[in-house]
Tab-separated table of C-alpha atoms in Angstrom:
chain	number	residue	atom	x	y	z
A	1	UNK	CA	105.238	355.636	-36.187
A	2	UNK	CA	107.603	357.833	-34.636
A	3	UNK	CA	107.267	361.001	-32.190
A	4	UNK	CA	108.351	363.100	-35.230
A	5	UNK	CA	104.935	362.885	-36.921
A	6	UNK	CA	103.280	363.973	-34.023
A	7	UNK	CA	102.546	367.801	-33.430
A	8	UNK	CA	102.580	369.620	-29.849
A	9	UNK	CA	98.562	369.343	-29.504
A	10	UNK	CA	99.218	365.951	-29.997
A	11	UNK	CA	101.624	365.908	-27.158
A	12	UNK	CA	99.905	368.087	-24.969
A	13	UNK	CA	96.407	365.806	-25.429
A	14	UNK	CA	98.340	362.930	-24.577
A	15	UNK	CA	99.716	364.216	-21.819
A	16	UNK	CA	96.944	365.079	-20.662
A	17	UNK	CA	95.376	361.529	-20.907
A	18	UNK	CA	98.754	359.720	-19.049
A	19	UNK	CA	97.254	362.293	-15.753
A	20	UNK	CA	94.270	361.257	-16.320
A	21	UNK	CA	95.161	357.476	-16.385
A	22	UNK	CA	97.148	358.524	-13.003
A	23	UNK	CA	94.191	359.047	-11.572
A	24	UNK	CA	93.020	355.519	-11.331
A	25	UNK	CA	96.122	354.608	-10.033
A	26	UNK	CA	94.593	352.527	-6.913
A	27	UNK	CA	91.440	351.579	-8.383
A	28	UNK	CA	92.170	349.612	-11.701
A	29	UNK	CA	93.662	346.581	-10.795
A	30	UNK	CA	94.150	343.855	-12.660
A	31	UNK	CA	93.344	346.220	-14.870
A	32	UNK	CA	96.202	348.951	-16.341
A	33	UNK	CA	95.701	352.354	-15.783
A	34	UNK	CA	94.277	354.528	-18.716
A	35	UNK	CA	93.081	357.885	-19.790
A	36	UNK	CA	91.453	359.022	-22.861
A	37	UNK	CA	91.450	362.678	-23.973
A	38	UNK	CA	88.986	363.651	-27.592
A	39	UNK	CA	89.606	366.670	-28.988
A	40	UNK	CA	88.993	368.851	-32.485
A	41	UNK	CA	92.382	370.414	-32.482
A	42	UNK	CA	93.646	372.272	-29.791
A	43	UNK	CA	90.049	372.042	-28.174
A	44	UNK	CA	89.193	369.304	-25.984
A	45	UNK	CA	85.353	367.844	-25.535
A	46	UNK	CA	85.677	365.084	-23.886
A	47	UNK	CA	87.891	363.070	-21.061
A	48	UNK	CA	88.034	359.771	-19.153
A	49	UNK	CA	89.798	357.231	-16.967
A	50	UNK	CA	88.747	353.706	-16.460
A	51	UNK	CA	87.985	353.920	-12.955
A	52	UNK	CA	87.665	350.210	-11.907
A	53	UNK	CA	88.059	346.757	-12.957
A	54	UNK	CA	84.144	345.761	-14.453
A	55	UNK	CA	83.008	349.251	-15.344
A	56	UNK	CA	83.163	351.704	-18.023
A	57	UNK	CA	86.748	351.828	-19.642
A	58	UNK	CA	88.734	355.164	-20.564
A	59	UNK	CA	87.242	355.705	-23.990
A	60	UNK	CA	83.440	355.208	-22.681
A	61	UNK	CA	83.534	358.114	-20.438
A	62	UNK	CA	85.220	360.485	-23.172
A	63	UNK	CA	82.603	359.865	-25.742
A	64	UNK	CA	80.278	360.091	-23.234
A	65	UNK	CA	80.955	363.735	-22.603
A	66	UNK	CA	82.070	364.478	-25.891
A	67	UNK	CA	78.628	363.244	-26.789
A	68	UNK	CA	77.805	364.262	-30.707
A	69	UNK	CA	80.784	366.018	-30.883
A	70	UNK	CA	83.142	363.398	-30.962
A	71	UNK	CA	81.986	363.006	-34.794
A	72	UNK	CA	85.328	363.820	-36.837
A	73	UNK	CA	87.408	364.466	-33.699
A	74	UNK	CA	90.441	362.379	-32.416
A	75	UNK	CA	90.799	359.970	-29.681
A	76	UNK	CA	93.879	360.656	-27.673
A	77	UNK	CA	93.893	356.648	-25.809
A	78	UNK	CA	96.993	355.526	-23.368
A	79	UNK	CA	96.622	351.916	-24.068
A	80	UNK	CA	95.220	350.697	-27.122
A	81	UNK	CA	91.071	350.137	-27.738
A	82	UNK	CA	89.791	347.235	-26.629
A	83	UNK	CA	88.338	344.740	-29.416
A	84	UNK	CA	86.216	342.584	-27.105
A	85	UNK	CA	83.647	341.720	-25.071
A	86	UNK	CA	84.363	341.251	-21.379
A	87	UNK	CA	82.611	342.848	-18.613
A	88	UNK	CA	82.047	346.034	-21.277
A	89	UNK	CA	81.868	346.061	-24.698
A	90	UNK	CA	84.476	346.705	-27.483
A	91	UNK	CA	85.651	350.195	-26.964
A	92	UNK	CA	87.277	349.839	-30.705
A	93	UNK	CA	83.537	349.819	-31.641
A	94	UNK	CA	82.203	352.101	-29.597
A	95	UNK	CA	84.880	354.732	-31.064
A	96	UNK	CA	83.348	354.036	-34.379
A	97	UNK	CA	79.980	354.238	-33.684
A	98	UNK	CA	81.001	357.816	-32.500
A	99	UNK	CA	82.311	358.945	-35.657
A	100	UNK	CA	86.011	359.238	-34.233
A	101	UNK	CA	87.869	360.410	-37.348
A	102	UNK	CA	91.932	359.770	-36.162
A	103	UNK	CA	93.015	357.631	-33.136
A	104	UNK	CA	96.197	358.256	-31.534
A	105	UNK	CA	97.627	355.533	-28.971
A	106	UNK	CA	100.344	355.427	-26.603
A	107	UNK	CA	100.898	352.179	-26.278
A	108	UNK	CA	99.860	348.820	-27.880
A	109	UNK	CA	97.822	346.338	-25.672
A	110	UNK	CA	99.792	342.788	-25.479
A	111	UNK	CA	96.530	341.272	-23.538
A	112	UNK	CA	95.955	338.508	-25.943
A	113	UNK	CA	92.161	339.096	-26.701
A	114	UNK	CA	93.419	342.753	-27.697
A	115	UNK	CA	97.252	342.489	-28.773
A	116	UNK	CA	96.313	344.033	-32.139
A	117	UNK	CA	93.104	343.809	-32.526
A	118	UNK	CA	91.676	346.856	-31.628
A	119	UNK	CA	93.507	349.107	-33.830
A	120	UNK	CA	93.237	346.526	-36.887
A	121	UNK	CA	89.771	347.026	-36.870
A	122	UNK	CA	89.896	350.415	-36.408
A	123	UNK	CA	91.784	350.796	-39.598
A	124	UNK	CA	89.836	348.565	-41.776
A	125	UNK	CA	86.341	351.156	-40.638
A	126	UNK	CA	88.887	354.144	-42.173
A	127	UNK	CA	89.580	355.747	-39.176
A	128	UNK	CA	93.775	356.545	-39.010
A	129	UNK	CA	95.385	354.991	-36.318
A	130	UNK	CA	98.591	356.070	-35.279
A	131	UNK	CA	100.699	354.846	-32.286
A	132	UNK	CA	103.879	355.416	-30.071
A	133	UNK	CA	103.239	358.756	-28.748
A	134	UNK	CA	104.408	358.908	-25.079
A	135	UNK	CA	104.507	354.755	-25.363
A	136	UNK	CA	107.587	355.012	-22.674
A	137	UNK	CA	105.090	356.841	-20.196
A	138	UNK	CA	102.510	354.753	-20.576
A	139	UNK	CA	104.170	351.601	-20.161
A	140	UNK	CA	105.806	353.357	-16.794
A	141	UNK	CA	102.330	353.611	-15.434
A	142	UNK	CA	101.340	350.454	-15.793
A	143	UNK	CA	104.461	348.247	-15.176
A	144	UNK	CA	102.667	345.161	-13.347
A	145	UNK	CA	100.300	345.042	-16.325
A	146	UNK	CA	102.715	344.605	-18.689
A	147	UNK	CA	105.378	342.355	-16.897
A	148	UNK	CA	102.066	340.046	-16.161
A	149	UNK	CA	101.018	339.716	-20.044
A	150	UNK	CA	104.705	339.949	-21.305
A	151	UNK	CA	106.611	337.879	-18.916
A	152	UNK	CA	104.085	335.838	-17.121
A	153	UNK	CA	104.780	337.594	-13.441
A	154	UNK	CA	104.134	340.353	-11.502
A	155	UNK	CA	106.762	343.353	-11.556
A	156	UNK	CA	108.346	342.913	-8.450
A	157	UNK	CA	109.047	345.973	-5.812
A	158	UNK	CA	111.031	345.311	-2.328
A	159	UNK	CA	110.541	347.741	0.289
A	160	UNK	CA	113.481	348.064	2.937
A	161	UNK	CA	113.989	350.907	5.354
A	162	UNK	CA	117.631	350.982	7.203
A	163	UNK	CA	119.787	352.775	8.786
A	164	UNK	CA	122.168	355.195	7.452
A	165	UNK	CA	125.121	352.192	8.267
A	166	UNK	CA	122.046	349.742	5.980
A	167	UNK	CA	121.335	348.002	8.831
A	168	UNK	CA	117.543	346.896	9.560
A	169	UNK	CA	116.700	346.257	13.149
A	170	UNK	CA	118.697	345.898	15.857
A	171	UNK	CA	120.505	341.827	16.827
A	172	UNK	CA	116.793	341.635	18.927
A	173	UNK	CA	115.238	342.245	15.759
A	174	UNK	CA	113.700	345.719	17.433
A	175	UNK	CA	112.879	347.935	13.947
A	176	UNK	CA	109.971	350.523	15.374
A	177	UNK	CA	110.589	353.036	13.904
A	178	UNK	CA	113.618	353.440	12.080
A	179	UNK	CA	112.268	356.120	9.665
A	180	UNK	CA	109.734	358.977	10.407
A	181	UNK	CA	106.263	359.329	10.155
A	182	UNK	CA	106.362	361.163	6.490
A	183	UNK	CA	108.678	358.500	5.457
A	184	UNK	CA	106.319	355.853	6.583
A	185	UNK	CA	103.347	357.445	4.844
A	186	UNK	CA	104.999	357.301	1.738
A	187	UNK	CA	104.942	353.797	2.335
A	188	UNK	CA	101.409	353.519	1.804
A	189	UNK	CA	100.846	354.891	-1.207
A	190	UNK	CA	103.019	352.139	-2.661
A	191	UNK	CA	101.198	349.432	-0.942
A	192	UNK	CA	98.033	351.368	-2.560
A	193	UNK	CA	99.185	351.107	-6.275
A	194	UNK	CA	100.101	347.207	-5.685
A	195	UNK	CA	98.020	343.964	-6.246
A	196	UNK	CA	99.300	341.943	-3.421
A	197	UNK	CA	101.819	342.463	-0.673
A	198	UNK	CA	104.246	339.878	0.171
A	199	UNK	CA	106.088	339.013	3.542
A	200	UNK	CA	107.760	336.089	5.427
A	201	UNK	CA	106.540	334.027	8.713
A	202	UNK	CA	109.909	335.911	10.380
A	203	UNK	CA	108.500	338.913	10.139
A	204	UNK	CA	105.106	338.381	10.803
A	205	UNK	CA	106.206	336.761	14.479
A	206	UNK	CA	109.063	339.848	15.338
A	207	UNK	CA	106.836	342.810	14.104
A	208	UNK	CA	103.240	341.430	13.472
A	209	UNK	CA	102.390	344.087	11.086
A	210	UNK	CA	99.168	344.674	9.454
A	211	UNK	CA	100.209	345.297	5.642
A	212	UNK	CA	97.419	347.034	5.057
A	213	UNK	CA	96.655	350.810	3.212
A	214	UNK	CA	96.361	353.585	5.210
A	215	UNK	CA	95.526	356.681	3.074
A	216	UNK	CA	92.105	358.928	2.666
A	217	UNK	CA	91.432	358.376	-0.818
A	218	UNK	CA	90.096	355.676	-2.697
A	219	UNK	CA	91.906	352.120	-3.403
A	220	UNK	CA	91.181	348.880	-4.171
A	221	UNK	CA	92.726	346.921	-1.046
A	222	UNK	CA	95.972	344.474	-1.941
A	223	UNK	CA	95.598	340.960	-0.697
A	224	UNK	CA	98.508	340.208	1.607
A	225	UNK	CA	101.062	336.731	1.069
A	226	UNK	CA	102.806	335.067	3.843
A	227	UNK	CA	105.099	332.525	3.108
A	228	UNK	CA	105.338	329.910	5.876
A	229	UNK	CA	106.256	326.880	5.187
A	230	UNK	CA	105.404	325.087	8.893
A	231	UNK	CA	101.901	327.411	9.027
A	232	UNK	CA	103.989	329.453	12.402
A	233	UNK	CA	101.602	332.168	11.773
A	234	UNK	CA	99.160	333.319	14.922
A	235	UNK	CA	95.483	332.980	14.014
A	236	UNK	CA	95.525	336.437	16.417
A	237	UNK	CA	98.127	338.042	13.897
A	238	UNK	CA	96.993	341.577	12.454
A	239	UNK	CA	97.855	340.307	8.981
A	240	UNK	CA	94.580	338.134	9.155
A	241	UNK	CA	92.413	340.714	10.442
A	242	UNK	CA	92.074	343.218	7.752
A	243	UNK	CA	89.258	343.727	4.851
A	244	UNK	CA	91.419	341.939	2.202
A	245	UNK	CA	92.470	338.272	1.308
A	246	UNK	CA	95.518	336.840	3.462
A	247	UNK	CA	96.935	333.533	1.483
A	248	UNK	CA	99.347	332.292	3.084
A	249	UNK	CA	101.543	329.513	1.396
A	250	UNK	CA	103.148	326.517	3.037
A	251	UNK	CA	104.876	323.412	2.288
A	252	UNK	CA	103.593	319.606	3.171
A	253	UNK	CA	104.768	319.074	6.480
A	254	UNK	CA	102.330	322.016	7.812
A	255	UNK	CA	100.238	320.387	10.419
A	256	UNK	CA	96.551	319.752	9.175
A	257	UNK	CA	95.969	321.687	12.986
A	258	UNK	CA	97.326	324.594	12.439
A	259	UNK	CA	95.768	324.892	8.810
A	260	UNK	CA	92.429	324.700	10.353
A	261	UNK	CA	92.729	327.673	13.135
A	262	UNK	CA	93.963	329.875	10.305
A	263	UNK	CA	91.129	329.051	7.938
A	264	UNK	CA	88.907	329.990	10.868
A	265	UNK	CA	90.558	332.815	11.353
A	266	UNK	CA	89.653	333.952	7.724
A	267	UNK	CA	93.253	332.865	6.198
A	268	UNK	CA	93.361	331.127	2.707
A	269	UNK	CA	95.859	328.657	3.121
A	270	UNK	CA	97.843	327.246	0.101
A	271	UNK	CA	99.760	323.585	0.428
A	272	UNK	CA	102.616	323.119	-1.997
A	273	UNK	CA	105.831	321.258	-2.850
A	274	UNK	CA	107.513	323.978	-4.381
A	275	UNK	CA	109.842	323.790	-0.851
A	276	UNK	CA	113.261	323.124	-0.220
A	277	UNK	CA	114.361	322.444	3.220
A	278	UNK	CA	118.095	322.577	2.093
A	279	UNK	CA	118.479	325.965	1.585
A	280	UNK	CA	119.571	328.918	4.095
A	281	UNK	CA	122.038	328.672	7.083
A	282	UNK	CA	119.505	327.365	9.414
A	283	UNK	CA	118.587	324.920	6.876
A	284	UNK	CA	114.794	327.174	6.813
A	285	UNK	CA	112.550	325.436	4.094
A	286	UNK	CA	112.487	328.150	1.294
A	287	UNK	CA	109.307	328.769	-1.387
A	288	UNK	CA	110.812	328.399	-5.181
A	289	UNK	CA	110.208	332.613	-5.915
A	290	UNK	CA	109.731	331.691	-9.600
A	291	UNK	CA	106.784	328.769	-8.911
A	292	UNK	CA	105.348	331.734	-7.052
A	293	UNK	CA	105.379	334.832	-9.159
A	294	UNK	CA	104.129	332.813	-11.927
A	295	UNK	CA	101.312	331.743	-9.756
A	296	UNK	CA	100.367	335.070	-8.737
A	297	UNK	CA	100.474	335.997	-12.186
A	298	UNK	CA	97.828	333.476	-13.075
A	299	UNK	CA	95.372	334.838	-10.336
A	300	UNK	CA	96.066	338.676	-11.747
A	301	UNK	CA	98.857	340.555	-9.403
A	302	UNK	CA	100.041	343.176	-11.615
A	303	UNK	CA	102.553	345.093	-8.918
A	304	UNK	CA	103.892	342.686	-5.705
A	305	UNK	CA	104.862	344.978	-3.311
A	306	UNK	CA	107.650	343.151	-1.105
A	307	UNK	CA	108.007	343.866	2.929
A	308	UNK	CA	109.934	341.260	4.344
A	309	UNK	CA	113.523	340.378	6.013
A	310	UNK	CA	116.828	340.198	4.415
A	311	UNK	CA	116.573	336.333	4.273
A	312	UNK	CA	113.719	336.785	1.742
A	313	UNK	CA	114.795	339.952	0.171
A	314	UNK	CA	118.125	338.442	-0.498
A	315	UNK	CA	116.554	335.423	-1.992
A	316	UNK	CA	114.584	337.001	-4.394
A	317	UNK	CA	117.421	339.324	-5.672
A	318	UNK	CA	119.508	336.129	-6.207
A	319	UNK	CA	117.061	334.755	-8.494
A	320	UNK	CA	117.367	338.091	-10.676
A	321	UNK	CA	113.422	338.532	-9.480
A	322	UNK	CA	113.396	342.139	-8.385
A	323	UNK	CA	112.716	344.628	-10.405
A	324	UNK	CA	112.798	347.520	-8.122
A	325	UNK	CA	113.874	348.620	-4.949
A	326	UNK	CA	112.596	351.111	-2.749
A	327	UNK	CA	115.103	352.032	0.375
A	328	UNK	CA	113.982	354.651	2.750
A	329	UNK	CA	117.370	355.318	4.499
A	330	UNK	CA	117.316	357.223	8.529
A	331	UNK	CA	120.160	359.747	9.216
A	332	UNK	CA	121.289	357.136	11.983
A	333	UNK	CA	123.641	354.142	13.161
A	334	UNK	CA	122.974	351.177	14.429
A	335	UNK	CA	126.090	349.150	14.138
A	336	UNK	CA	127.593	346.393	12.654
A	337	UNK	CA	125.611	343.971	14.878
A	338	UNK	CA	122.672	344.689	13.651
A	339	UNK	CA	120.868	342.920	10.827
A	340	UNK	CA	121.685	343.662	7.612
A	341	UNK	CA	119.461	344.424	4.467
A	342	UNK	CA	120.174	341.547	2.645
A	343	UNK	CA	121.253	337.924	3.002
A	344	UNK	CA	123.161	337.583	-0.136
A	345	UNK	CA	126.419	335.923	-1.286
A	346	UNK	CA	129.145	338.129	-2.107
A	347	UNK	CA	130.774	338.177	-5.396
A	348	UNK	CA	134.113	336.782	-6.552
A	349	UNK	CA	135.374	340.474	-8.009
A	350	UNK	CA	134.039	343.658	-7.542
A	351	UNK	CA	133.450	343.052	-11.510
A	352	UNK	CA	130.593	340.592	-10.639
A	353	UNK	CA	128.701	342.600	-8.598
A	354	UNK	CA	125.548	343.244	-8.739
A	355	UNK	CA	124.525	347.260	-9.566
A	356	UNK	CA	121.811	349.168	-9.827
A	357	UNK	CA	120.538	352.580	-10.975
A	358	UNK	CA	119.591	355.428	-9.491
A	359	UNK	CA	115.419	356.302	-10.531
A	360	UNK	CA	114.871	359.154	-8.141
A	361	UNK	CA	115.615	360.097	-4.380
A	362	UNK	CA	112.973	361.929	-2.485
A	363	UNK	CA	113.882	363.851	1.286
A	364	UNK	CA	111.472	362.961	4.096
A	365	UNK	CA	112.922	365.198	6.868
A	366	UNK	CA	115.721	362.757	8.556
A	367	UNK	CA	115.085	360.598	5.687
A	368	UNK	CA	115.371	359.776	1.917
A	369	UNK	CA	114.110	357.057	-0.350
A	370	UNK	CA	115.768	355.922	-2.919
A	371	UNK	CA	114.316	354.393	-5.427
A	372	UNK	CA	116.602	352.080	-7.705
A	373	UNK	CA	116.182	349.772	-10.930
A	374	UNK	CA	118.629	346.768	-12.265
A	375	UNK	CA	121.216	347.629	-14.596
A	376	UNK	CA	120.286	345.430	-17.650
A	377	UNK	CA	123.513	343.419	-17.800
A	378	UNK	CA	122.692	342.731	-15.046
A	379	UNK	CA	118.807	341.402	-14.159
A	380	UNK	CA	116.401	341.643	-16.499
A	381	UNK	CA	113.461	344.125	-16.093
A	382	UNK	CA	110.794	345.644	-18.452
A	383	UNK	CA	112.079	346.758	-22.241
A	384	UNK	CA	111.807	350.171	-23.399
């Protein structure tokens, strides 16, 4: 159905639900983000977000306060009802139980034990179901979920903060700090909203950073990816020290050694053969990015948040993997010997290259961040 049949209170209700789906932002994962809103007309009696992953979804904490007067009202739902039984029970049913007379859904669940389901048997109890209000909005909030179910890997964000000439760090590889402190806190919340956070061996040994949220308010902590093919990783680094899961990946040849003092030191270590020790200048052994996205899919990353060097970043972008970028840029120069964003091939014709558009830029004192999406000729990212 389109937007046309929908009236303001319906757009005001749901909009109302998408902020209240924002607020579990952090918390969900891997499950999406959603807010329920129930209302007799203008008036609202009851509202909910699902919280966290294993506890009461969306819908169970609007009934809840709507209580007996959710009999003949409508259910104002950013993802579509659930039909069954996981860690909670079919919020489809629980709807009807309540005596919800008109449902009203942003978007339609593609999870494969829902994908339908929950608003079929809505229908067939009598209630009227209508979807597609605000479906863009919803799907925004929730991109990981939906690249996971849809295209079997995580939506992929690369964080990069340069120079105003886009250069990273210094020839040394000295990068502290090229962006200010607000800049940097903005940083976190991103990490916050993200399943996992991804970075190479490189720059674990030149900056051994601790990937790890910083902010006063509550969040489910993302576990943190190395890839390293020859296990060069400290067992002292700060990556391993942290609350959450470090997995870091490497190829065959890792010694059995050095395997063992990262295990001790709390590391889950991942052997593969998804290497190849024929790619990069320096002839570095390089992870296949597609035999690891889909991977990560599998154990539930919805959002990969990317940190990492432009040997990595560059390789990920050349496999069309990247589906966002965020570049916090400092009013400064550092010259053209200093390293560069990306390591990527340059194009035959300014025709061929690659471009990308602008989502939103945001000041931070001395600094900006842009944040940028693939043109769809281009690299595919989510559909409308």
């Amino acid at each position: 159905m389109t937007t046309d049949h929908f009236t303001a209170i319906d757009h005001a209700h749901m909009a109302a639900a998408l902020r209240l789906a924002a607020r579990g932002l952090y918390t969900t994962q891997p499950n999406p983000r959603v807010g329920c809103v129930i209302a007799h007309g203008g008036e609202v009696v009851g509202s909910g977000y699902h919280q966290r992953a294993g506890e009461a979804h969306a819908e169970v904490h609007a009934l809840a306060e709507a209580g007996a007067r959710s009999r003949g009202a409508t259910a104002y739902v950013t993802l579509e009802p659930c039909a069954h039984t996981g860690r909670t029970g079919p919020c489809a049913d629980a709807l009807l139980r309540a005596g919800i007379a008109r449902v009203v859904v942003a978007s339609e669940d593609p999870f494969d034990q829902v994908d339908g389901r929950g608003l079929a048997r809505l229908r067939a109890a009598g209630v009227l179901v209508q979807t597609g209000l605000m479906r863009e909005a919803a799907r925004e909030l929730n991109p990981g979920f939906f690249s996971r179910i849809e295209r079997g890997r995580p939506f992929v964000r690369i964080k990069m903060a340069c120079s105003l000439d886009a250069r990273t760090a210094l020839a040394d590889g000295s990068s502290q700090w090229i962006t200010g402190p607000a800049a940097r806190a903005d940083v976190q919340h991103w990490r916050a909203r993200s399943s996992a956070i991804l970075t190479g061996v490189g720059t674990v040994l030149q900056d051994d950073p601790r990937l790890d949220v910083r902010i006063d308010v509550a969040h489910t902590s993302p576990r943190r990816i190395v890839l390293d093919a020859l296990l060069r990783t400290p067992p002292t680094a700060r990556i391993l020290a942290a609350t959450a899961t470090t997995m870091v990946h490497c190829s065959q040849q890792a010694s059995a050694e050095s395997e063992r003092a990262l295990r001790e030191a709390g590391a889950e270590v991942v052997r593969s053969d998804a290497w190849s020790t024929a790619v990069g200048s320096a002839g570095e052994a390089r992870l296949d990015p597609a035999w690891l996205l889909a991977g990560l899919a599998r154990v539930d990353v919805n959002e990969l948040h990317v940190e990492c060097g432009a040997r990595l970043a560059g390789a990920l972008l050349a496999a069309g993997l990247v589906d966002e970028l965020l570049v916090y840029q400092n009013a400064s120069l550092l010259g053209s010997s200093a390293r560069p964003l990306f390591e990527l091939d340059s194009p035959a014709t300014m025709a061929q290259r690659a471009r990308w558009q602008l989502q939103d830029c945001v000041s931070f004192g001395d600094d900006i961040r842009l944040r940028l999406r693939p043109q769809r000729e281009n690299v595919p990212c989510l559909p409308d």
